[in-house]
Structures are given as C-alpha cells and as structure tokens.
Coordinates of C-alpha atoms and ligand atoms in Angstrom, one line a residue:
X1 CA 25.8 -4.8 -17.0
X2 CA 22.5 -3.4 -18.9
X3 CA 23.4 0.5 -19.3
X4 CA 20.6 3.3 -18.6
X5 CA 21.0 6.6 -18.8
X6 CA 20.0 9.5 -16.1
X7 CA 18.2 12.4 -16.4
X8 CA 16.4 15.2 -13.7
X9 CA 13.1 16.4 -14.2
X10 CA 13.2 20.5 -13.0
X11 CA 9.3 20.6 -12.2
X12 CA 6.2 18.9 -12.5
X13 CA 5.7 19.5 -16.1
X14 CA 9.2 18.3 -17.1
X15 CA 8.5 15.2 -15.7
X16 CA 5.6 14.1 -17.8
X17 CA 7.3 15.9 -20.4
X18 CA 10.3 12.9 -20.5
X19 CA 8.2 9.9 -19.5
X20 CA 6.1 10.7 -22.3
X21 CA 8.5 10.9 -25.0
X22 CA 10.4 7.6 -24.0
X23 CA 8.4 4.6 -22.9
X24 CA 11.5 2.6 -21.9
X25 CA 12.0 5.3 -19.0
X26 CA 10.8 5.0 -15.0
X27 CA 10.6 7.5 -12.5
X28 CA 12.8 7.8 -9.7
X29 CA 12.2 8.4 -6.1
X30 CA 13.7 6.9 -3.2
X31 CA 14.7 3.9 -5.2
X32 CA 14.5 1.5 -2.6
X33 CA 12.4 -0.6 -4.7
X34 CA 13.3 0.3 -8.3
X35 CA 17.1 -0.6 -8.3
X36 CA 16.6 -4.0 -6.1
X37 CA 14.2 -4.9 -9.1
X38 CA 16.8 -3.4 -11.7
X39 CA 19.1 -5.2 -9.8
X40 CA 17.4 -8.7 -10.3
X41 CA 17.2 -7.6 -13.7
X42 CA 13.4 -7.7 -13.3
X43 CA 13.0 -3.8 -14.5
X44 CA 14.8 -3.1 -17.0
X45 CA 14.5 0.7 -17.9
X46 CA 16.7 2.8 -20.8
X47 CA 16.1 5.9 -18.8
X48 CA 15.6 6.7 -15.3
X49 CA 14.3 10.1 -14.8
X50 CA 14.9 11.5 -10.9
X51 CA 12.0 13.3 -9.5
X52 CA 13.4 13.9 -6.3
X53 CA 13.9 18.0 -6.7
X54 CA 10.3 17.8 -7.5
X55 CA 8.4 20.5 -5.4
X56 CA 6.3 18.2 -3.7
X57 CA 7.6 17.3 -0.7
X58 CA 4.9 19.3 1.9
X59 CA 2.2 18.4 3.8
X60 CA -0.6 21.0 3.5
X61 CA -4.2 21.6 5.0
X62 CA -6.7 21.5 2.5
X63 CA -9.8 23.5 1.9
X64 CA -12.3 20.8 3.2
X65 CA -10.5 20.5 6.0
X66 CA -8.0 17.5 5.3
X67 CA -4.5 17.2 4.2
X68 CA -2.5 17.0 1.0
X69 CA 0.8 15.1 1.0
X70 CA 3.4 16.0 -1.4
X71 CA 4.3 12.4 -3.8
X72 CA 7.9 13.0 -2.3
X73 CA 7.3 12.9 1.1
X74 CA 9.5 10.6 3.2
X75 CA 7.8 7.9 4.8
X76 CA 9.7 8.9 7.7
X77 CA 9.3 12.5 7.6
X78 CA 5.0 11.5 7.2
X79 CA 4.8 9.3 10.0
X80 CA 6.3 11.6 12.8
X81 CA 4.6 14.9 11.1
X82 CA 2.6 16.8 13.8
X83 CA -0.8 16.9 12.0
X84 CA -0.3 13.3 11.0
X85 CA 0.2 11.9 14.0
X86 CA -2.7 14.4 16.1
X87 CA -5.3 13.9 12.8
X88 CA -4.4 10.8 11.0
X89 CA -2.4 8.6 13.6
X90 CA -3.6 5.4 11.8
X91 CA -1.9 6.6 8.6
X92 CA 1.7 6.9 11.1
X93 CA 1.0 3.8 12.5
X94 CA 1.2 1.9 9.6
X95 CA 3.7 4.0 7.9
X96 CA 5.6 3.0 11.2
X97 CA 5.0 -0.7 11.0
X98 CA 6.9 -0.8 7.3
X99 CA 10.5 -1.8 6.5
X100 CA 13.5 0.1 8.9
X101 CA 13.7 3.4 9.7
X102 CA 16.6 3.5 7.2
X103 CA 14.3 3.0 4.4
X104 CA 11.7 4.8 5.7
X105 CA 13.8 7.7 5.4
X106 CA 14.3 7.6 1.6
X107 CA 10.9 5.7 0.9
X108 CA 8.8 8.5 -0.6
X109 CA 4.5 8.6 -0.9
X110 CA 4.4 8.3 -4.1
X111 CA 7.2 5.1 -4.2
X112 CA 5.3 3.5 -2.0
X113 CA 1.9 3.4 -3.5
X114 CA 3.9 1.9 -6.4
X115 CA 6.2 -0.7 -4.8
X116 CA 5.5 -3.9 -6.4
X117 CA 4.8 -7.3 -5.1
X118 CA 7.4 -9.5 -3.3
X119 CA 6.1 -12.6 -4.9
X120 CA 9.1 -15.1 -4.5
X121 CA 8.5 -15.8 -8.4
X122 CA 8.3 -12.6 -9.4
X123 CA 12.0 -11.7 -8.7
X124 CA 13.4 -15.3 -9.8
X125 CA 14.2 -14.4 -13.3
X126 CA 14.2 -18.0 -14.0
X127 CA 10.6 -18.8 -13.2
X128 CA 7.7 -18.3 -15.5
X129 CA 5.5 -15.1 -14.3
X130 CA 2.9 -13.6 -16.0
X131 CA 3.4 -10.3 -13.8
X132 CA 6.5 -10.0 -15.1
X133 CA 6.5 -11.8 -18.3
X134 CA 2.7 -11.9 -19.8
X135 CA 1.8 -15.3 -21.0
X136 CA 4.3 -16.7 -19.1
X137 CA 2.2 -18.5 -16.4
X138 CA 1.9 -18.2 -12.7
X139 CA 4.6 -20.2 -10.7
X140 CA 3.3 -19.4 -7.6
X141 CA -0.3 -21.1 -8.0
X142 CA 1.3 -24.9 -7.5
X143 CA 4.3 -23.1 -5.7
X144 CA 5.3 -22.1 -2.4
X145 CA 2.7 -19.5 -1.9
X146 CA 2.8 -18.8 1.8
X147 CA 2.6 -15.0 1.3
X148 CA 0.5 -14.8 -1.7
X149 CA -2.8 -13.6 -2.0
X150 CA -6.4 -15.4 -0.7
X151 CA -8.8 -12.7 -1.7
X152 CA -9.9 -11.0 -5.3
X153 CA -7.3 -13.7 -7.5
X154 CA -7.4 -14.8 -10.5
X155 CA -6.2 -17.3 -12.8
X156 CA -3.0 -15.9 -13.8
X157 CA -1.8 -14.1 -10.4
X158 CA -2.0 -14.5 -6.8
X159 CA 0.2 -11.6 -5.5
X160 CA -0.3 -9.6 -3.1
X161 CA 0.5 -5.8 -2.7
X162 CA 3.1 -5.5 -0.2
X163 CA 2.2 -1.7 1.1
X164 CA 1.2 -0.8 4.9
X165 CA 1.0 2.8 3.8
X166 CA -1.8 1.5 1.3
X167 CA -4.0 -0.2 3.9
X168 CA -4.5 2.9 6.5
X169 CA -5.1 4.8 3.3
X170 CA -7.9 2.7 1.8
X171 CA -9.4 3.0 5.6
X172 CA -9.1 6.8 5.5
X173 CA -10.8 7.0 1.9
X174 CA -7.8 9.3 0.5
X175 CA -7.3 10.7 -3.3
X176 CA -4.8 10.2 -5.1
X177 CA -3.4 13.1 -7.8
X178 CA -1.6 12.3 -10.8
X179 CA -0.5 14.8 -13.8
X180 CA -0.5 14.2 -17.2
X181 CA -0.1 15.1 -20.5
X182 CA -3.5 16.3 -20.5
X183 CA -4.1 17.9 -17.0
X184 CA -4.4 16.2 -14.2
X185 CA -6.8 14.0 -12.6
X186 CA -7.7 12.3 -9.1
X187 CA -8.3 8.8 -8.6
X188 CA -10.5 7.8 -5.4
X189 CA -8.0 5.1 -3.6
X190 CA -10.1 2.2 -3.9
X191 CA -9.9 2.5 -7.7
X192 CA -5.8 3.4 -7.6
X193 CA -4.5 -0.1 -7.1
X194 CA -6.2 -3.2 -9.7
X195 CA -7.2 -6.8 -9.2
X196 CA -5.1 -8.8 -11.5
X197 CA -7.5 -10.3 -13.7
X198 CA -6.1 -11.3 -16.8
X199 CA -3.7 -8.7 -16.6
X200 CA -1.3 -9.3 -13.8
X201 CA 1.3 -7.2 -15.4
X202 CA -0.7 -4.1 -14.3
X203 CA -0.4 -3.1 -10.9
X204 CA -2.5 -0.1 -10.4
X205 CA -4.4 2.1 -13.0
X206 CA -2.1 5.0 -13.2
X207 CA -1.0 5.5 -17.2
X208 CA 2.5 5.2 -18.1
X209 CA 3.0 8.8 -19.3
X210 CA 1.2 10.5 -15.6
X211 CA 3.1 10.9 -12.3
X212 CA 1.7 10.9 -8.9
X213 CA 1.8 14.7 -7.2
X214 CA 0.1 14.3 -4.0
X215 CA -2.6 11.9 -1.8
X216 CA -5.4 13.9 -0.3
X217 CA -6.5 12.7 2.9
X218 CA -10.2 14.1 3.8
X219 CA -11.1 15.8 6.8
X220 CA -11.9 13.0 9.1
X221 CA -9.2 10.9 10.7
X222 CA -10.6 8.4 13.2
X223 CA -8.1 9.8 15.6
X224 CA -9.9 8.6 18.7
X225 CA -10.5 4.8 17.7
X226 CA -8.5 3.2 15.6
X227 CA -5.8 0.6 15.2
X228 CA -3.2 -0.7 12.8
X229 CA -2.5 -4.6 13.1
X230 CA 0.5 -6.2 11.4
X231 CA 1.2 -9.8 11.8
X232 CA 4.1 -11.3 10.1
X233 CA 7.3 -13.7 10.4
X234 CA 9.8 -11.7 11.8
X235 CA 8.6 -8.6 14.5
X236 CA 10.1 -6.3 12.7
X237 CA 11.4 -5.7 8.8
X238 CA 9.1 -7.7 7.4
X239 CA 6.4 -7.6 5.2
X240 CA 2.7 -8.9 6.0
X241 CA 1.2 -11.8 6.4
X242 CA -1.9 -10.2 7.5
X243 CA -2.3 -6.9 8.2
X244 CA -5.3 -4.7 9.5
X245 CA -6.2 -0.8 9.4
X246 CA -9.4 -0.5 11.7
X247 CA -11.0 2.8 12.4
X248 CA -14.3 3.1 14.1
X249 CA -16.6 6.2 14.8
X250 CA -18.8 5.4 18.5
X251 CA -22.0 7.1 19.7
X252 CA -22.9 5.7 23.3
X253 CA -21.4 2.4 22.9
X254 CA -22.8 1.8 19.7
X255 CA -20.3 2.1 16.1
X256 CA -22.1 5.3 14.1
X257 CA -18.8 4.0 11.3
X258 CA -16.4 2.1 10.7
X259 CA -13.5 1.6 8.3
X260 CA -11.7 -1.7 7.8
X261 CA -8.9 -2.6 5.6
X262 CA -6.8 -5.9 4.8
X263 CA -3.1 -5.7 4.1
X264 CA -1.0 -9.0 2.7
X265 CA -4.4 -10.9 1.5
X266 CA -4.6 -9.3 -2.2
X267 CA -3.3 -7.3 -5.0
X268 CA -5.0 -4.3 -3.5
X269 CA -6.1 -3.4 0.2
X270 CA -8.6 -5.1 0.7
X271 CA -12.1 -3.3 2.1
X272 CA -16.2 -4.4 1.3
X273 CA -18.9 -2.0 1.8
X274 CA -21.0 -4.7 3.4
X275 CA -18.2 -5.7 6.3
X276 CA -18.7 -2.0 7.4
X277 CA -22.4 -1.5 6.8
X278 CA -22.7 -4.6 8.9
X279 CA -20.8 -2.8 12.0
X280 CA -23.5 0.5 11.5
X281 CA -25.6 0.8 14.5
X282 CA -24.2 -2.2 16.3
X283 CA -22.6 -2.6 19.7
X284 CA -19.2 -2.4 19.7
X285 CA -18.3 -5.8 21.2
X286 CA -16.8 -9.3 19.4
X287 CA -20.1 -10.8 18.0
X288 CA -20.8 -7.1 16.0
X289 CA -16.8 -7.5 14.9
X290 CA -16.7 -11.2 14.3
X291 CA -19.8 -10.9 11.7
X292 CA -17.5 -8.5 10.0
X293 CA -14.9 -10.4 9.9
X294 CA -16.8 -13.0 8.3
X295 CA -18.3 -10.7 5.9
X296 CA -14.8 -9.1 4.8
X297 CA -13.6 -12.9 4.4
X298 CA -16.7 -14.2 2.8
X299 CA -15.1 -15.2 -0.8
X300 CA -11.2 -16.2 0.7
X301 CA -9.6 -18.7 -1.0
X302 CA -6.6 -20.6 0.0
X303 CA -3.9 -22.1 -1.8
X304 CA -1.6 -24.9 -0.8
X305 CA 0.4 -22.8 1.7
X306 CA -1.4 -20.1 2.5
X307 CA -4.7 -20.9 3.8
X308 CA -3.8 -20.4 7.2
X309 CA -4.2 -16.9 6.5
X310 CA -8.4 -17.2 6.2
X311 CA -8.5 -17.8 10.0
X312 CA -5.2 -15.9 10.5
X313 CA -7.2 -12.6 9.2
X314 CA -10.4 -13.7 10.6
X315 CA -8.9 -13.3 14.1
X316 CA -6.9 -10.5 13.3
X317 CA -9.7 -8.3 12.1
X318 CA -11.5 -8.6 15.5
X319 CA -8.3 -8.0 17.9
X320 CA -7.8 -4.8 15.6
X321 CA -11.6 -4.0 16.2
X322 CA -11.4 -4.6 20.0
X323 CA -8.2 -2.6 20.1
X324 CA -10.0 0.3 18.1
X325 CA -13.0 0.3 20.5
X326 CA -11.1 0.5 23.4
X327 CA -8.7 3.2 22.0
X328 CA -5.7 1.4 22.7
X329 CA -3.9 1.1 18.9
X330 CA -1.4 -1.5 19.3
X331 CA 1.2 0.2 17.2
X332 CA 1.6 3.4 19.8
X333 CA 4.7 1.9 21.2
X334 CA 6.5 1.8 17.2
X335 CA 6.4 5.6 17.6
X336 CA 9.3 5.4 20.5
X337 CA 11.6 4.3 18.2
X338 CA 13.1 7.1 16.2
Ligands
LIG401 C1 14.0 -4.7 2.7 C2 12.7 -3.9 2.5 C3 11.7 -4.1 3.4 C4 10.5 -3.4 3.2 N1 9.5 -3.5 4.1 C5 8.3 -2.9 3.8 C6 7.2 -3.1 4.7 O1 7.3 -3.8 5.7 N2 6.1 -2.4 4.4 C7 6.0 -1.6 3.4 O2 4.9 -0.9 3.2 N3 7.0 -1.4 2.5 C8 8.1 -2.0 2.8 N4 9.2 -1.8 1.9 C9 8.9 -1.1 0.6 C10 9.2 0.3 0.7 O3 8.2 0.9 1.5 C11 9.1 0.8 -0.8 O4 10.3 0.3 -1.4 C12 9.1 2.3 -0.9 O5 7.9 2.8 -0.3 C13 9.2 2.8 -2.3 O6 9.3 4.2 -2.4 P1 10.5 4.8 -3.2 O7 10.4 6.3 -3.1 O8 11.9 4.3 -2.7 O9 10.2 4.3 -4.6 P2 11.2 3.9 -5.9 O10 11.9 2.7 -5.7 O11 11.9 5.2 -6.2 O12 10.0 3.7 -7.0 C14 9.1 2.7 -6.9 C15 8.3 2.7 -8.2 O13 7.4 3.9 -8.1 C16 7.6 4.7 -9.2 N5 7.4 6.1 -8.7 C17 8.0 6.6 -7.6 N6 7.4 7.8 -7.4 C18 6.5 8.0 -8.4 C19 5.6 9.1 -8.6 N7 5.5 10.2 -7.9 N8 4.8 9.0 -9.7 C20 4.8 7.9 -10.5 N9 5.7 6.8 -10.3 C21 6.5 6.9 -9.2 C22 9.0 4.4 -9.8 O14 9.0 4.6 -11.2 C23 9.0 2.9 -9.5 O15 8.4 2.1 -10.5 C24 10.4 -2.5 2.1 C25 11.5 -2.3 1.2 C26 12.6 -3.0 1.4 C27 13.8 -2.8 0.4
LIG402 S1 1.5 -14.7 -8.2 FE1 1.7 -13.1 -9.8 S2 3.7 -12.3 -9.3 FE2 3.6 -14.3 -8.4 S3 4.4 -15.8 -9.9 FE3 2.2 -15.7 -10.1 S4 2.0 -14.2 -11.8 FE4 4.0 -13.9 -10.9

C-alpha cells in the first residue's frame, strides 16, 4: 500500500497554487486513467489534488465564432452537446468511438488529452521502459509491438498516444489553454502532444506546475463532410489500431480543404501539411485520396508486429476520404447508443 494524501483545489488559481509547491503531486479529474496507472504502481504521486469542482465545465461560443470547452467537460456530456454535434460532429464522433459510455461519463477534456499510452510494457512494472523509467530501455522495440507506433519513432520509444478525442482535434486545428504560475498561455494542438525523441518520458509539452482550462475549437467545423474511422480488435471498447479523422471542404466536385488526421500510428495524432496540400484543387475521388494517403504514410516504419498497420492506414485513410466526400460519416450510427 503506497499512501498519498488528498487535497481540493477551490478555483483555478488554487490549483497551480498546490501543483506548484509539491512536485510529487498530480491532478485529478475523472481518474479513469490516473488510479489504473497508480494502481499498477506505474504513477506513483504523494499528493493527488482533485480539480473536479473546478469551474470549467461549459461549453461556450467564442468571439471568432468557435467554441471553448471547459478542461472538465465529460466526454459524454461533449459528444451529445447540441452545438457539438450541429458544428463539430467530427469531434462527437470520435469522442463516441472511445472506451464505454461508463467511462465516457467521468472521462473529462482535459484527462483525455493527457491519458497516456497503453504500451503493454509500459504498465509491466517488470519490464525495462524508458517512458516510464528513463534509461531503462525500450522493451517493446524487439517485443510484441502489435499496437505500437509506425510513424515519427525514435530509438528509445515506439508508443503510441491512445486518444480518439486527440485525432478530430488535430483535424479541427483547436487551442489548447493552460494556466500557470505566470499567466496563462495557449498552445496550437499540433504542438500540445511531443514525438518521443530522446525523451519518451515526456508526453506532451505542458509544464508540470500549469493545468489545462479549456480547448478552443475555431469557427469552422467541417460539418457537411467529414468522417471519423476507427479500426481495432474488438468493435467496441477498444483502443486503435488505426484510426482516421477526415474532414474535407468541396466547391463543385473539386476539395477547396481538407483535414486529415492518424490515430494509433504515433505518439501524437498524426497530420502533414503536404497530405492535405496534395488534396487542394483536386477531384474528390480515390486517385486524389490515395496520393494522400501515400503522402501522410511516406516515412512509416514497421516493426516486427506491427507493419500491417502501413497498408492497414493506407486503406483506411481513403475509405474515410470517400466516406467524407459522400457525407456519409461512418460513426452516425454510435450516436444511437446513449
Ligand atoms: C478500459 C478503458 C478503455 C478506454 N478506451 C479508450 C478509447 O477507446 N479511446 C480513448 O480515446 N480513450 C479511451 N480510454 C481513455 C479515457 O478516455 C481516458 O482515461 C480519459 O479520457 C482520461 O480522463 P480523466 O478525466 O479520467 O483523466 P484522469 O485519469 O483524472 O487524469 C489523467 C491525467 O491527466 C491529468 N489531468 C487531468 N486533467 C487535467 C487538467 N485539466 N490539467 C492538467 N492535467 C490534467 C492527470 O493528472 C493525469 O495525469 C479508455 C480508458 C479505459 C480505462
Ligand atoms: S514503446 Fe515506449 S512506452 Fe513502450 S516499452 Fe518502449 S519506451 Fe516504454
């Protein structure tokens, strides 16, 4: 039994108040990730400081005509809000396509940016892993690495970043807020999660003394053509193999933009400007989507178990194209199930 103490943080303030003055302490939201990984004993925090009667739990319209969600909005209560699903029904598709509704229910925004891999390794206390352990080496390199990573690894990690949230919010180019003990700041998403480099133990580049407030999602939502494609194991309650968050703007047949992110491939969603320059001006059929694809896959590289997944996403990436085009998302019928 490894004891830790509890605390509440009353507002905003309070909260970077107490994570500053202890380092040994974490945040707590839904917990749905934090006390399975104190339960491996794979976090190990003094202090656990609950941010749940934080005040940021709405979902508000913005000035520039987009939407700010509160770090401690459900999952749940995101996915089936009105605007999110008129505006944004990408982000509720994926949202939809995560865990159970269960732990949808207590996940919360902010939690789920910061869930951490599901590496096999990286929850086997017994294994050497530099993600959890620096220096310790990477089991999963010569390991069973079926759901690791094939894009942006490096020597000393090959995770993956486990989020659906994450991907539709790469696509949708949202901001994420964070406070601080001096101020706050916003972080475009592409730069909120890292690559692991030689520095595996850092998931994302959020400091240890800031807290997430909200995620700003601009003004335009690809509402009319877009898709969310999750391929996995098991057809429900589990995690990506590959996943896909396509969303594509079309003047007379032809794509005027498109958005196009990879879940389950790397330790970030995965987008490159050049994938979606390539789409610009084309026709929106499988030769204009396949050279994307192709593009977006360009530097893959599989591992014993896991190269599957190079053709796998290939494929993937144009169904969720076509299915975009057509204004069919796959995922609609996830939203019957309450
Ligand atoms: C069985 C199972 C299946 C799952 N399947 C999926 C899936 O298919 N797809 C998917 O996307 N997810 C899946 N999840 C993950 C789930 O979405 C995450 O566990 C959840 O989103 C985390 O949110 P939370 O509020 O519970 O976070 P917590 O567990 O409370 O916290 C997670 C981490 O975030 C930190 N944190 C939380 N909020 C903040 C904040 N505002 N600022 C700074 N730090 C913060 C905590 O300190 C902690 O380190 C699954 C989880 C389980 C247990
Ligand atoms: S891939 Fe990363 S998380 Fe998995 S064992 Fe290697 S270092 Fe650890």
């Amino acid at each position: 039994m490894i004891n830790f103490q509890y605390a509440r943080a009353n507002d905003v303030a309070d909260a970077v108040r107490q994570i500053a003055a202890d380092p040994t302490a974490k945040f707590i939201a839904g917990g749905t990730n934090l006390i399975d990984l104190m339960k491996y004993d794979v976090e190990r925090p003094l202090r656990l400081i609950d941010i749940t009667r934080l005040p940021l739990k709405t979902v508000e319209e913005t000035a520039a005509g987009g939407l700010r969600i509160g770090a401690l909005v459900p999952n749940s209560d995101l996915a089936y809000h009105p605007l999110i699903e008129q505006r944004y029904p990408l982000l509720s598709s994926a949202i939809l396509a995560g865990a159970s509704q269960q732990l949808r229910n207590m996940a919360s925004t902010g939690g789920n940016l910061l869930q951490r891999t599901r590496c096999f390794y990286f929850y086997d206390t017994a294994t050497p892993c530099n993600k959890r352990e620096p220096g310790s080496g990477c089991s999963a390199i010569e390991g069973i690495n079926r759901i690791n990573a094939i894009l942006g690894t490096s020597e000393a990690c090959i995770a993956t970043h486990p989020s659906d949230m994450c991907v539709a919010l790469a696509a949708l180019e949202a901001t994420v807020h964070v406070a601080g003990p001096s101020g706050e700041r916003a972080m475009a998403f592409a730069d909120f999660h890292r690559l692991p480099g030689d520095t595996p133990q850092l998931d994302n580049n959020l400091q240890p003394n800031e807290i997430v407030t909200s995620v700003e999602l601009p003004a335009k939502g690809f509402k009319a053509n877009y898709s969310y494609l999750k391929i996995r194991d098991r057809l429900s309650y589990a995690f990506a193999l590959v996943s896909v968050a396509a969303a594509l703007e079309l003047e007379g047949g032809r794509i005027k933009e498109a958005r196009l992110a990879l879940g389950g491939v790397a330790h970030k969603p995965w987008r490159k400007p050049e994938a979606e320059a390539a789409l610009r001006g084309e026709a929106a059929d499988e030769q204009s989507f396949a050279k994307a694809a192709d593009l977006l896959l360009r530097d893959a590289k599989g591992f014993e178990h896991n190269a599957f997944k190079i053709g796998l996403a290939r494929r993937a990436v144009v169904r969720t194209l076509t299915q975009a085009a057509k204004g069919t998302p796959q995922s609609q019928a996830d939203k019957r199930v309450r």
